[in-house]
Coordinates of C-alpha atoms in Angstrom, one line a residue:
Chain A
M623 CA 12.7 7.2 10.0
G624 CA 12.2 10.7 8.9
A625 CA 14.7 12.5 6.8
R626 CA 15.4 16.1 6.2
P627 CA 13.2 17.4 3.4
S628 CA 16.3 18.2 1.2
A629 CA 17.7 14.7 1.6
A630 CA 14.3 13.1 1.2
S631 CA 13.6 14.8 -2.1
A632 CA 17.0 14.1 -3.6
W633 CA 17.7 11.2 -6.0
I634 CA 21.1 10.7 -4.4
S635 CA 21.9 11.4 -0.8
G636 CA 25.3 11.9 0.9
E637 CA 24.9 8.5 2.6
M638 CA 24.4 6.8 -0.7
V639 CA 27.5 8.4 -2.2
C640 CA 29.6 7.3 0.7
L641 CA 28.2 3.8 0.7
F642 CA 28.6 3.4 -3.1
A643 CA 32.2 4.8 -2.9
V644 CA 33.2 2.3 -0.2
M645 CA 31.6 -0.6 -2.0
A646 CA 33.1 0.3 -5.3
T647 CA 36.6 0.1 -3.9
L648 CA 35.9 -3.1 -2.1
P649 CA 37.6 -5.5 -4.6
L650 CA 40.7 -3.4 -4.2
W651 CA 41.2 -4.0 -0.5
I652 CA 39.0 -6.9 0.6
E653 CA 41.7 -9.5 0.1
A654 CA 44.2 -7.3 1.9
A655 CA 41.8 -7.4 4.8
G656 CA 42.0 -11.1 4.9
L657 CA 38.7 -11.7 3.2
Y658 CA 37.7 -12.8 -0.3
Q659 CA 36.1 -11.4 -3.4
Y660 CA 33.0 -13.5 -3.3
L661 CA 32.0 -12.1 0.1
G662 CA 31.4 -8.7 -1.6
I663 CA 28.9 -10.3 -4.0
E664 CA 27.1 -12.1 -1.2
I665 CA 26.9 -8.9 0.9
A666 CA 25.6 -6.8 -1.9
I667 CA 22.9 -9.4 -2.8
W668 CA 21.7 -9.7 0.7
M669 CA 21.7 -6.0 1.1
I670 CA 19.2 -5.8 -1.8
Y671 CA 17.2 -8.5 -0.2
G672 CA 17.3 -6.8 3.2
L673 CA 16.3 -3.4 1.8
G674 CA 13.3 -4.9 0.1
F675 CA 12.4 -6.9 3.2
N676 CA 12.5 -3.8 5.3
L677 CA 9.8 -2.2 3.2
L678 CA 7.6 -4.7 4.9
L679 CA 9.1 -5.0 8.4
G680 CA 10.5 -1.5 9.1
Y681 CA 8.2 0.7 7.1
S682 CA 4.9 -1.1 7.1
G683 CA 5.2 -3.0 10.4
L684 CA 4.4 -6.3 8.7
P685 CA 6.6 -9.2 10.0
S686 CA 7.2 -11.8 7.3
F687 CA 8.9 -15.0 8.4
G688 CA 8.6 -16.7 5.1
H689 CA 10.2 -14.3 2.8
G690 CA 12.9 -16.8 1.8
A691 CA 10.2 -18.3 -0.4
F692 CA 10.3 -15.3 -2.8
F693 CA 14.1 -15.2 -2.7
G694 CA 14.1 -18.9 -3.7
I695 CA 11.5 -18.4 -6.4
G696 CA 13.7 -15.8 -8.0
A697 CA 16.7 -18.1 -7.8
Y698 CA 14.8 -21.1 -9.3
V699 CA 13.1 -19.0 -12.1
F700 CA 16.5 -17.6 -13.1
G701 CA 18.1 -21.0 -13.2
L702 CA 15.1 -22.7 -15.0
F703 CA 15.0 -19.9 -17.6
Q704 CA 18.7 -20.3 -18.4
A705 CA 18.3 -24.1 -18.6
W706 CA 15.0 -24.4 -20.5
A707 CA 14.9 -21.3 -22.7
F708 CA 18.2 -19.6 -23.5
E709 CA 21.0 -17.7 -21.7
S710 CA 20.0 -14.2 -21.1
L711 CA 21.1 -12.2 -18.1
L712 CA 18.6 -9.3 -18.1
L713 CA 15.6 -11.3 -19.3
G714 CA 16.4 -14.0 -16.7
I715 CA 16.5 -11.4 -13.9
A716 CA 13.4 -9.7 -15.1
L717 CA 11.4 -13.0 -15.3
A718 CA 12.6 -14.0 -11.8
T719 CA 11.5 -10.6 -10.4
V720 CA 8.1 -10.8 -12.1
A721 CA 7.6 -14.4 -10.9
A722 CA 8.4 -13.4 -7.3
F723 CA 6.1 -10.4 -7.6
A724 CA 3.3 -12.7 -8.9
A725 CA 3.8 -15.2 -6.1
G726 CA 3.9 -12.4 -3.6
A727 CA 0.7 -10.9 -5.0
V728 CA -1.1 -14.2 -4.7
V729 CA 0.1 -14.7 -1.1
A730 CA -0.7 -11.1 -0.2
C731 CA -4.3 -11.6 -1.2
F732 CA -4.6 -14.0 1.8
L733 CA -2.5 -11.9 4.2
S734 CA -3.5 -8.4 3.7
H735 CA -6.6 -8.6 5.9
R736 CA -4.4 -9.8 8.8
R737 CA -2.0 -8.1 11.1
G738 CA 0.3 -8.9 14.0
I739 CA 0.8 -12.5 15.0
Y740 CA -1.8 -13.8 12.5
F741 CA 0.0 -12.1 9.6
A742 CA 3.3 -13.5 10.8
L743 CA 2.0 -17.1 11.2
M744 CA 0.5 -17.0 7.8
T745 CA 3.8 -15.9 6.2
I746 CA 5.4 -18.9 7.9
A747 CA 2.7 -21.2 6.5
F748 CA 3.1 -19.9 3.0
G749 CA 6.9 -20.0 3.2
Q750 CA 6.7 -23.6 4.2
V751 CA 4.4 -24.4 1.3
F752 CA 6.9 -23.0 -1.2
W753 CA 9.8 -24.7 0.5
F754 CA 7.9 -28.1 0.4
I755 CA 7.1 -27.7 -3.3
A756 CA 10.8 -26.9 -4.0
I757 CA 11.8 -30.1 -2.2
K758 CA 9.2 -32.4 -3.6
W759 CA 8.9 -31.2 -7.2
H760 CA 12.0 -33.1 -8.4
T761 CA 11.4 -32.9 -12.1
V762 CA 11.4 -29.1 -12.0
T763 CA 13.4 -28.0 -9.0
G764 CA 15.8 -30.9 -8.7
G765 CA 14.5 -31.8 -5.2
E766 CA 16.9 -31.4 -2.3
D767 CA 19.9 -31.1 -4.6
G768 CA 18.4 -28.1 -6.4
L769 CA 19.4 -26.8 -9.8
L770 CA 23.1 -27.1 -10.5
N771 CA 25.5 -25.5 -13.1
I772 CA 23.4 -22.4 -13.6
P773 CA 25.5 -20.2 -15.9
R774 CA 26.6 -16.6 -15.4
P775 CA 25.4 -15.1 -18.7
A776 CA 27.4 -12.1 -20.1
L777 CA 25.9 -8.7 -19.9
E778 CA 25.0 -7.8 -23.5
L779 CA 25.2 -4.1 -24.2
G780 CA 24.5 -4.3 -27.9
V781 CA 27.9 -3.1 -29.0
A782 CA 29.8 -5.0 -26.3
S783 CA 29.5 -8.1 -24.2
L784 CA 30.8 -8.0 -20.7
P785 CA 31.5 -11.5 -19.3
L786 CA 30.5 -11.9 -15.6
G787 CA 32.4 -15.1 -15.0
S788 CA 34.9 -13.6 -12.6
N789 CA 33.8 -12.7 -9.1
V790 CA 35.1 -9.1 -9.5
A791 CA 33.0 -8.6 -12.7
L792 CA 30.0 -10.1 -11.1
F793 CA 30.5 -8.0 -8.0
Y794 CA 30.4 -4.8 -10.1
F795 CA 27.3 -5.9 -11.9
V796 CA 25.6 -6.7 -8.6
L797 CA 26.7 -3.4 -7.2
L798 CA 25.1 -1.6 -10.2
V799 CA 21.8 -3.4 -9.4
F800 CA 22.2 -2.6 -5.7
A801 CA 22.7 1.1 -6.6
V802 CA 19.5 1.1 -8.7
V803 CA 17.5 -0.6 -5.9
V804 CA 18.8 1.8 -3.3
V805 CA 17.8 4.9 -5.3
A806 CA 14.4 3.4 -6.2
L807 CA 13.6 2.4 -2.7
W808 CA 14.9 5.7 -1.3
R809 CA 12.4 7.5 -3.5
L810 CA 9.7 5.0 -2.7
V811 CA 9.9 5.4 1.1
H812 CA 9.8 9.2 0.8
S813 CA 7.0 9.2 -1.8
P814 CA 3.3 9.4 -0.8
F815 CA 3.1 5.6 -1.0
G816 CA 6.0 5.2 1.5
K817 CA 4.5 7.8 3.8
V818 CA 1.2 6.0 3.8
L819 CA 2.9 2.7 4.6
Q820 CA 4.5 4.3 7.6
A821 CA 1.2 5.8 8.6
V822 CA -0.4 2.3 8.4
R823 CA 2.3 0.9 10.6
Q824 CA 1.8 3.7 13.2
N825 CA -2.0 3.6 13.3
E826 CA -3.9 1.4 10.8
E827 CA -7.3 2.4 12.1
R828 CA -6.6 6.1 11.6
A829 CA -5.2 5.5 8.2
R830 CA -8.5 3.8 7.3
F831 CA -10.5 6.7 8.7
V832 CA -8.7 9.3 6.7
G833 CA -9.6 7.4 3.6
Y834 CA -6.9 4.9 2.8
N835 CA -7.8 1.4 1.6
V836 CA -5.3 -0.3 3.9
W837 CA -5.7 -3.7 2.3
R838 CA -4.5 -2.4 -1.1
F839 CA -1.4 -0.8 0.5
K840 CA -0.5 -4.0 2.3
W841 CA -1.1 -6.0 -0.8
A842 CA 1.1 -3.7 -2.9
V843 CA 4.0 -3.5 -0.4
F844 CA 4.1 -7.2 0.1
S845 CA 4.1 -7.9 -3.6
L846 CA 6.8 -5.3 -4.2
S847 CA 8.9 -6.6 -1.3
A848 CA 8.6 -10.1 -2.8
A849 CA 9.7 -8.8 -6.2
V850 CA 12.9 -7.3 -4.7
A851 CA 13.5 -10.6 -2.9
G852 CA 13.1 -12.4 -6.2
L853 CA 15.6 -10.0 -7.9
A854 CA 18.1 -10.7 -5.1
G855 CA 17.4 -14.4 -5.5
S856 CA 18.2 -14.3 -9.2
L857 CA 21.5 -12.7 -8.5
F858 CA 22.2 -15.3 -5.8
S859 CA 21.6 -18.2 -8.1
M860 CA 24.0 -16.6 -10.6
A861 CA 26.6 -16.0 -7.9
Q862 CA 26.2 -19.6 -6.5
Q863 CA 25.6 -21.1 -9.9
S864 CA 22.9 -23.1 -8.3
A865 CA 19.5 -22.8 -6.7
Y866 CA 18.5 -25.0 -3.8
P867 CA 15.6 -25.3 -1.3
D868 CA 17.7 -24.3 1.7
V869 CA 17.3 -20.6 0.8
M870 CA 13.5 -21.0 1.2
S871 CA 13.7 -22.6 4.6
L872 CA 12.3 -21.1 7.8
H873 CA 15.9 -20.7 9.0
A874 CA 16.9 -18.7 6.0
S875 CA 13.8 -16.6 6.3
G876 CA 14.7 -15.9 9.9
V877 CA 18.2 -14.8 9.0
I878 CA 16.9 -11.8 7.0
V879 CA 14.7 -10.8 9.9
M880 CA 17.7 -11.0 12.3
M881 CA 19.9 -9.0 9.9
T882 CA 17.2 -6.3 9.5
L883 CA 16.5 -6.0 13.2
I884 CA 20.2 -6.0 14.4
G885 CA 21.0 -3.3 11.8
G886 CA 18.1 -1.1 12.9
G887 CA 15.5 -1.4 10.1
F888 CA 12.8 0.0 12.4
V889 CA 14.5 3.4 12.7
S890 CA 16.6 3.7 9.5
F891 CA 16.5 3.1 5.8
W892 CA 20.1 1.9 6.2
G893 CA 19.4 -0.6 9.0
P894 CA 19.3 -3.7 6.8
V895 CA 22.5 -2.6 5.0
V896 CA 24.3 -2.4 8.3
G897 CA 22.8 -5.6 9.6
V898 CA 23.8 -7.6 6.5
A899 CA 27.4 -6.3 6.7
V900 CA 27.6 -7.1 10.4
Y901 CA 26.2 -10.6 9.9
F902 CA 28.5 -11.6 7.1
L903 CA 31.6 -10.1 8.8
A904 CA 30.6 -11.9 12.0
R905 CA 30.2 -15.2 10.0
D906 CA 33.6 -14.9 8.4
V907 CA 35.7 -13.1 11.1
L908 CA 34.1 -14.7 14.1
G909 CA 33.6 -17.9 12.2
A910 CA 37.3 -18.1 11.7
V911 CA 37.8 -18.1 15.5
T912 CA 35.0 -20.4 16.6
E913 CA 32.5 -22.8 15.0
T914 CA 29.9 -21.6 17.4
W915 CA 29.9 -18.1 16.0
L916 CA 26.1 -18.2 15.3
L917 CA 25.5 -18.9 18.9
W918 CA 27.3 -15.7 19.9
F919 CA 25.6 -13.8 17.1
G920 CA 22.2 -15.2 18.2
L921 CA 23.0 -13.9 21.8
V922 CA 23.8 -10.5 20.4
F923 CA 20.4 -10.6 18.6
V924 CA 18.6 -11.5 21.8
V925 CA 20.3 -8.8 23.8
S926 CA 19.6 -6.3 21.0
V927 CA 15.9 -7.2 20.9
L928 CA 15.6 -7.0 24.7
F929 CA 17.5 -3.8 25.3
K930 CA 17.9 -2.0 22.0
P931 CA 15.2 -3.0 19.5
E932 CA 16.2 0.0 17.4
G933 CA 19.4 -1.9 16.6
I934 CA 22.8 -0.5 15.5
A935 CA 21.2 2.4 13.6
G936 CA 19.2 3.3 16.7
V937 CA 22.3 3.5 18.8
W938 CA 24.0 5.6 16.2
Q939 CA 21.0 8.0 15.9
E940 CA 20.8 8.3 19.7
R941 CA 24.4 9.3 19.9
V942 CA 24.2 11.8 17.1
S943 CA 21.0 13.3 18.5
G944 CA 22.5 13.3 22.0
V945 CA 25.4 15.4 20.7
L946 CA 23.0 17.7 18.9
R947 CA 20.9 18.1 22.0
L948 CA 23.9 19.1 24.0
R949 CA 25.0 21.5 21.3
F950 CA 21.6 23.2 21.2
A951 CA 20.8 22.9 24.9
D952 CA 20.4 26.7 25.2
A953 CA 18.1 27.2 22.2
P954 CA 14.5 28.0 23.1
L955 CA 12.4 24.9 23.0
R956 CA 9.0 26.6 22.5
S957 CA 8.1 28.7 19.6
G958 CA 5.5 31.4 20.0
R959 CA 1.9 31.3 19.1
T960 CA 0.8 33.0 15.9
G961 CA -2.8 33.6 16.4
D962 CA -6.1 31.9 15.5
V963 CA -8.3 30.1 17.9
S964 CA -6.3 27.8 20.1
I965 CA -7.4 25.2 22.6
V966 CA -3.9 24.6 23.7
G967 CA -3.4 27.9 25.6
P968 CA -1.4 31.0 25.0
E969 CA 1.8 29.3 26.0
H970 CA 1.1 26.0 24.3
G971 CA 1.4 24.5 27.7
E972 CA 0.1 21.2 28.7
T973 CA -3.6 21.3 29.6
K974 CA -4.4 20.1 33.1
D975 CA -7.5 18.1 33.8
A976 CA -10.1 18.8 36.5
I977 CA -7.9 17.5 39.3
G978 CA -4.8 19.4 38.1
Q979 CA -2.9 16.5 36.7
S980 CA -1.6 16.1 33.2
P981 CA -3.9 13.6 31.4
S982 CA -1.1 12.5 29.1
G983 CA 1.0 11.5 32.1
R984 CA 4.1 13.1 30.5
Chain B
M117 CA -33.5 17.0 2.8
A118 CA -31.1 16.1 5.6
L119 CA -27.4 15.8 4.7
F120 CA -27.1 12.6 6.8
E121 CA -29.7 10.3 8.2
A122 CA -29.7 7.1 10.2
R123 CA -32.9 5.1 10.1
G124 CA -33.8 2.3 12.5
I125 CA -30.2 1.5 13.5
H126 CA -29.9 -1.6 15.6
K127 CA -26.7 -3.0 16.9
R128 CA -26.0 -5.8 19.4
F129 CA -22.8 -7.4 20.7
G130 CA -23.6 -11.0 21.6
H131 CA -26.7 -10.9 23.7
Q132 CA -26.4 -7.2 24.6
V133 CA -28.4 -4.8 22.6
V134 CA -26.4 -1.6 22.4
L135 CA -28.4 0.5 19.9
E136 CA -32.1 0.0 19.4
N137 CA -34.1 1.6 16.6
I138 CA -32.0 4.7 16.4
D139 CA -33.3 7.5 14.1
L140 CA -31.1 10.5 13.6
S141 CA -31.0 13.3 11.1
F142 CA -28.3 16.0 10.6
E143 CA -28.8 19.1 8.5
A144 CA -26.2 20.7 6.3
G145 CA -24.6 23.8 7.7
R146 CA -25.6 23.1 11.2
L147 CA -24.1 21.8 14.4
S148 CA -25.9 18.7 15.6
G149 CA -25.2 17.2 19.0
I150 CA -25.6 13.7 20.4
M151 CA -25.7 13.7 24.1
G152 CA -26.1 11.1 26.8
P153 CA -24.6 9.7 30.0
N154 CA -21.5 7.4 30.0
G155 CA -22.4 4.0 28.6
A156 CA -25.5 5.3 26.8
G157 CA -24.2 4.0 23.4
K158 CA -23.0 7.3 21.9
T159 CA -19.7 6.1 20.7
T160 CA -21.1 2.9 19.4
C161 CA -23.6 5.0 17.5
F162 CA -20.7 7.1 16.1
N163 CA -18.9 4.0 15.1
V164 CA -21.9 2.6 13.2
L165 CA -22.5 6.0 11.5
T166 CA -18.8 6.3 10.4
G167 CA -18.4 2.7 9.2
A168 CA -16.3 1.1 12.1
F169 CA -19.2 -1.3 12.8
K170 CA -21.9 -2.6 10.5
P171 CA -25.4 -2.1 11.9
D172 CA -27.5 -5.3 12.4
R173 CA -30.5 -3.5 11.0
G174 CA -31.2 -0.1 9.7
R175 CA -29.9 2.3 7.0
V176 CA -27.3 5.1 6.9
I177 CA -27.9 7.7 4.2
F178 CA -25.4 10.4 3.3
D179 CA -26.5 13.0 0.8
G180 CA -29.2 10.7 -0.6
E181 CA -26.8 7.8 -1.0
D182 CA -27.1 4.6 1.1
I183 CA -23.7 4.1 2.8
T184 CA -24.8 1.4 5.2
G185 CA -22.1 -1.1 5.9
R186 CA -19.5 0.7 3.8
S187 CA -15.9 0.5 5.0
P188 CA -14.5 3.5 7.0
D189 CA -12.2 4.4 4.1
A190 CA -15.0 4.4 1.6
I191 CA -17.1 6.6 3.9
A192 CA -14.2 8.9 4.5
R193 CA -13.7 9.3 0.7
K194 CA -17.3 10.3 0.5
G195 CA -16.5 13.4 2.6
I196 CA -17.2 12.3 6.2
S197 CA -14.3 12.8 8.7
R198 CA -14.2 12.0 12.3
S199 CA -12.1 12.6 15.4
F200 CA -11.7 10.0 18.2
Q201 CA -12.4 10.2 21.9
T202 CA -9.3 8.1 22.6
M203 CA -6.8 10.0 20.6
S204 CA -5.8 8.3 17.4
L205 CA -2.8 9.9 15.7
F206 CA 0.3 9.0 13.8
D207 CA 2.6 9.5 16.8
E208 CA 5.9 9.2 15.0
Y209 CA 4.9 11.8 12.4
T210 CA 5.2 15.5 13.0
A211 CA 2.0 17.5 13.4
L212 CA 2.5 18.7 9.8
E213 CA 2.9 15.1 8.5
N214 CA -0.2 14.0 10.4
V215 CA -2.3 16.6 8.5
L216 CA -0.4 16.2 5.2
I217 CA -1.2 12.5 5.0
A218 CA -4.9 13.2 5.5
L219 CA -5.2 15.8 2.7
P220 CA -7.3 14.6 -0.2
E221 CA -4.7 15.6 -2.8
V222 CA -2.1 13.5 -1.0
R223 CA -4.5 10.6 -0.6
G224 CA -5.2 10.8 -4.3
R225 CA -1.6 10.3 -5.0
G226 CA -1.3 7.5 -2.4
F227 CA 0.2 5.1 -5.0
N228 CA 2.7 7.5 -6.3
M229 CA 6.0 5.8 -5.5
I230 CA 8.5 8.2 -7.1
E231 CA 7.7 11.9 -6.3
P232 CA 8.8 12.7 -2.7
L233 CA 6.1 14.1 -0.6
A234 CA 8.5 16.6 0.9
M235 CA 8.7 18.4 -2.5
D236 CA 5.0 19.2 -2.5
G237 CA 5.2 22.7 -1.1
E238 CA 1.6 23.5 -1.8
A239 CA 0.3 20.5 0.2
A240 CA 2.6 21.5 3.0
D241 CA 1.2 25.0 3.0
R242 CA -2.3 23.7 3.1
A243 CA -1.4 21.4 6.0
A244 CA 0.2 24.3 7.8
A245 CA -3.0 26.4 7.3
V246 CA -5.1 23.7 8.9
L247 CA -2.7 23.5 11.9
S248 CA -2.9 27.3 12.2
R249 CA -6.7 27.1 12.3
V250 CA -6.6 24.8 15.3
G251 CA -3.9 26.9 17.0
L252 CA -1.0 24.7 16.3
S253 CA 1.2 27.2 14.5
G254 CA 4.8 26.8 15.5
R255 CA 4.2 23.2 16.3
E256 CA 4.4 21.9 12.8
H257 CA 7.6 20.0 13.2
R258 CA 7.0 18.5 16.6
R259 CA 6.3 14.8 16.7
A260 CA 2.7 14.1 17.5
G261 CA 3.8 11.8 20.3
D262 CA 5.7 14.6 21.9
L263 CA 2.9 17.1 21.9
A264 CA 1.1 18.0 25.1
Y265 CA -2.4 16.7 25.7
G266 CA -4.3 19.8 24.7
E267 CA -2.2 20.0 21.6
R268 CA -2.9 16.4 20.7
R269 CA -6.6 17.1 21.0
A270 CA -6.2 20.0 18.6
L271 CA -4.3 17.8 16.2
E272 CA -7.0 15.2 16.4
I273 CA -9.4 17.8 15.0
A274 CA -6.9 19.1 12.5
V275 CA -6.4 15.6 11.0
A276 CA -10.2 15.3 10.6
L277 CA -10.4 18.8 9.1
A278 CA -7.6 18.1 6.6
A279 CA -9.9 16.1 4.4
G280 CA -12.1 19.2 3.9
P281 CA -15.1 17.2 5.0
R282 CA -18.7 17.7 4.0
L283 CA -19.6 16.4 7.4
L284 CA -17.3 16.4 10.5
F285 CA -18.0 14.1 13.4
L286 CA -16.2 15.0 16.7
D287 CA -16.2 12.3 19.3
E288 CA -16.2 13.8 22.9
P289 CA -13.7 16.5 21.9
T290 CA -13.6 17.9 25.5
S291 CA -12.5 14.6 27.0
G292 CA -9.7 15.1 29.4
L293 CA -9.6 18.9 28.9
G294 CA -9.8 21.4 31.8
A295 CA -12.3 24.3 32.0
E296 CA -10.1 26.8 30.2
A297 CA -9.2 24.5 27.4
T298 CA -12.8 23.5 27.0
A299 CA -13.7 27.1 26.6
R300 CA -11.1 27.5 23.9
L301 CA -12.3 24.4 22.2
A302 CA -15.8 25.8 22.2
D303 CA -14.4 28.9 20.4
L304 CA -12.7 26.7 17.9
V305 CA -15.9 24.7 17.2
L306 CA -17.9 27.9 16.8
D307 CA -15.3 29.1 14.3
L308 CA -15.5 25.8 12.4
K309 CA -19.3 25.9 12.4
R310 CA -19.1 28.8 9.9
D311 CA -17.6 26.4 7.3
Y312 CA -18.6 22.9 8.2
S313 CA -21.6 20.7 9.0
I314 CA -20.6 19.2 12.3
V315 CA -21.9 16.5 14.6
V316 CA -20.5 16.4 18.1
I317 CA -20.9 13.6 20.6
E318 CA -20.5 15.0 24.1
H319 CA -21.6 14.3 27.7
D320 CA -20.6 17.8 28.8
M321 CA -24.1 19.4 28.7
R322 CA -22.9 23.0 29.1
F323 CA -20.5 22.6 26.2
L324 CA -23.1 21.2 23.8
F325 CA -26.0 23.4 24.9
G326 CA -23.9 26.4 24.1
L327 CA -23.0 25.3 20.6
A328 CA -25.5 23.0 19.1
D329 CA -28.4 23.9 16.8
T330 CA -30.2 20.6 17.6
I331 CA -29.4 17.9 20.0
S332 CA -30.4 14.2 20.2
V333 CA -30.3 12.5 23.6
I334 CA -29.3 8.9 23.7
H335 CA -29.9 6.7 26.8
W336 CA -30.0 3.0 27.1
G337 CA -29.2 2.7 23.4
Q338 CA -32.3 4.6 22.3
V339 CA -33.0 8.2 21.3
I340 CA -35.1 9.4 24.2
A341 CA -35.4 13.1 23.2
G342 CA -34.5 15.5 20.4
G343 CA -34.8 19.2 19.7
T344 CA -33.1 22.5 20.1
P345 CA -31.2 23.2 23.3
D346 CA -34.1 25.5 24.5
E347 CA -36.6 22.7 23.9
L348 CA -34.5 20.2 25.7
R349 CA -33.7 22.2 28.8
G350 CA -37.2 21.6 30.2
N351 CA -37.4 18.0 29.2
K352 CA -37.7 15.8 32.3
W353 CA -36.2 12.8 30.6
V354 CA -33.1 14.8 29.6
Q355 CA -32.8 16.1 33.2
R356 CA -33.1 12.6 34.6
S357 CA -30.6 11.2 32.2
M358 CA -28.1 13.9 32.9
L359 CA -28.6 13.9 36.6
A360 CA -28.1 10.1 36.6
D361 CA -24.8 10.6 34.9
L362 CA -23.7 13.1 37.5
G363 CA -24.7 10.8 40.3
G364 CA -27.7 12.8 41.5
S365 CA -31.3 12.0 41.8
P366 CA -34.1 13.3 39.6

């Protein structure tokens, strides 16, 4: 997951420019490709969701199977704010994000002492609690029907008001939010905070022994990831003009895990972006051919987990590094020693143990 | 006054008593050793002293402050670092990143979510200097998981050193090393002794007797002897304990 120092320290990377450029032109060619404008909105929203989710799964190694709850909280809070208070795009989004953050913060208090299977099971349990509340609290959430007729408020810029009623206009607004989220998360994963998260994923015990309060980092990343899910949820309710419990279901929470893993969230920042695009294209392209598209997609997921858990991004990185390895095959692999006391020998060679074997087994 | 003291430490797992009434004292600026045969309770003792386990009874005092039962991260922030017998590194990170993440100034900015770590040239220079001190110059950008065994041992010590500790615990640093590498490690520890207060757990008698100012011998979960290497050489309990570990008879 490492990046070159130059790329890591930049606000904008080459990959970002390419991605934003392709996405910005999407309304121009998506219909010519046999698809439809709304798909672009859906993809951008789920990419936001996926990138936030990957802070947890890919960067921190914390598997959440109940993240749909926070996506749903964002959707409901946005809808309720428009219905009960007044129509305001930015305030609605901000409130939805804060509400999801607060819910995530409370849940994280119970989760942050856990890891592995216990962490995962507790996320399922909490996700189900929120889903159940959404279904049963009819007077607020509308029960199984959910909230309907959620408006798409205009973007008020003081001097001008930009209506977001059309899918193209909404797409560009979502794309703007997406760009902000990408840049913010890119900075975050290369910041000391992001580096500590990755250290915790690799070796929680050592992170603790070099002085990091691991609980606080887990709490913070879970809450942040929930906030990003809430942000995506608010955009989703605006796009769908409704909010319903299905997005909080175990199935919906599983979909974001699947997208992130297939894309390669474990090895690349861009993994969830790839996974979301592949999922929606499979749904619409494969779905046009067969109703059982999810079965085939599920099989691809199983094969991916079994044979290539690094996902599509992992395959890509392997091919690129393979090419680089061939190109630089003649370059010296070992650099010289520069002095000081060394326990690793003058040639940096592998130390042999008493019976002459390499203890590391490499 | 001793920099670090353990008084009456008692630890049991289920019905098994692993440490019984352990008293230890480590002076500032000295190299103290803890020695004993395999299974004597050395590593459990280390784990209690560095916060991995809470003692059932007894107190741990560091620089006059009671740190008994504190978490490992709180103890680390007090200025106590440790290395591990079974190597414990951030394997996907480069050697430089392993050290970088352990630097106090980076730890102090742990919740900075905006400024990229790669931009901090000063921290990178300090991390490179630590690597150089343990002989890992030229290995900065190698993944820790790809380093050779001896290099990983050196990196273990570098990560512990990165915090600029007031007291450095080394848990069986010669474990898995051959004779030549052990000799080099002895040179390194001697070099570190000039700047750090060090506690070394070791069952390699020769290694420890050559380096330590004072040694405590643990056997059957108790401190059976203590003193300078010269004092301990003639101690019959120490000889019995060590011969038992080597499979001989007293």
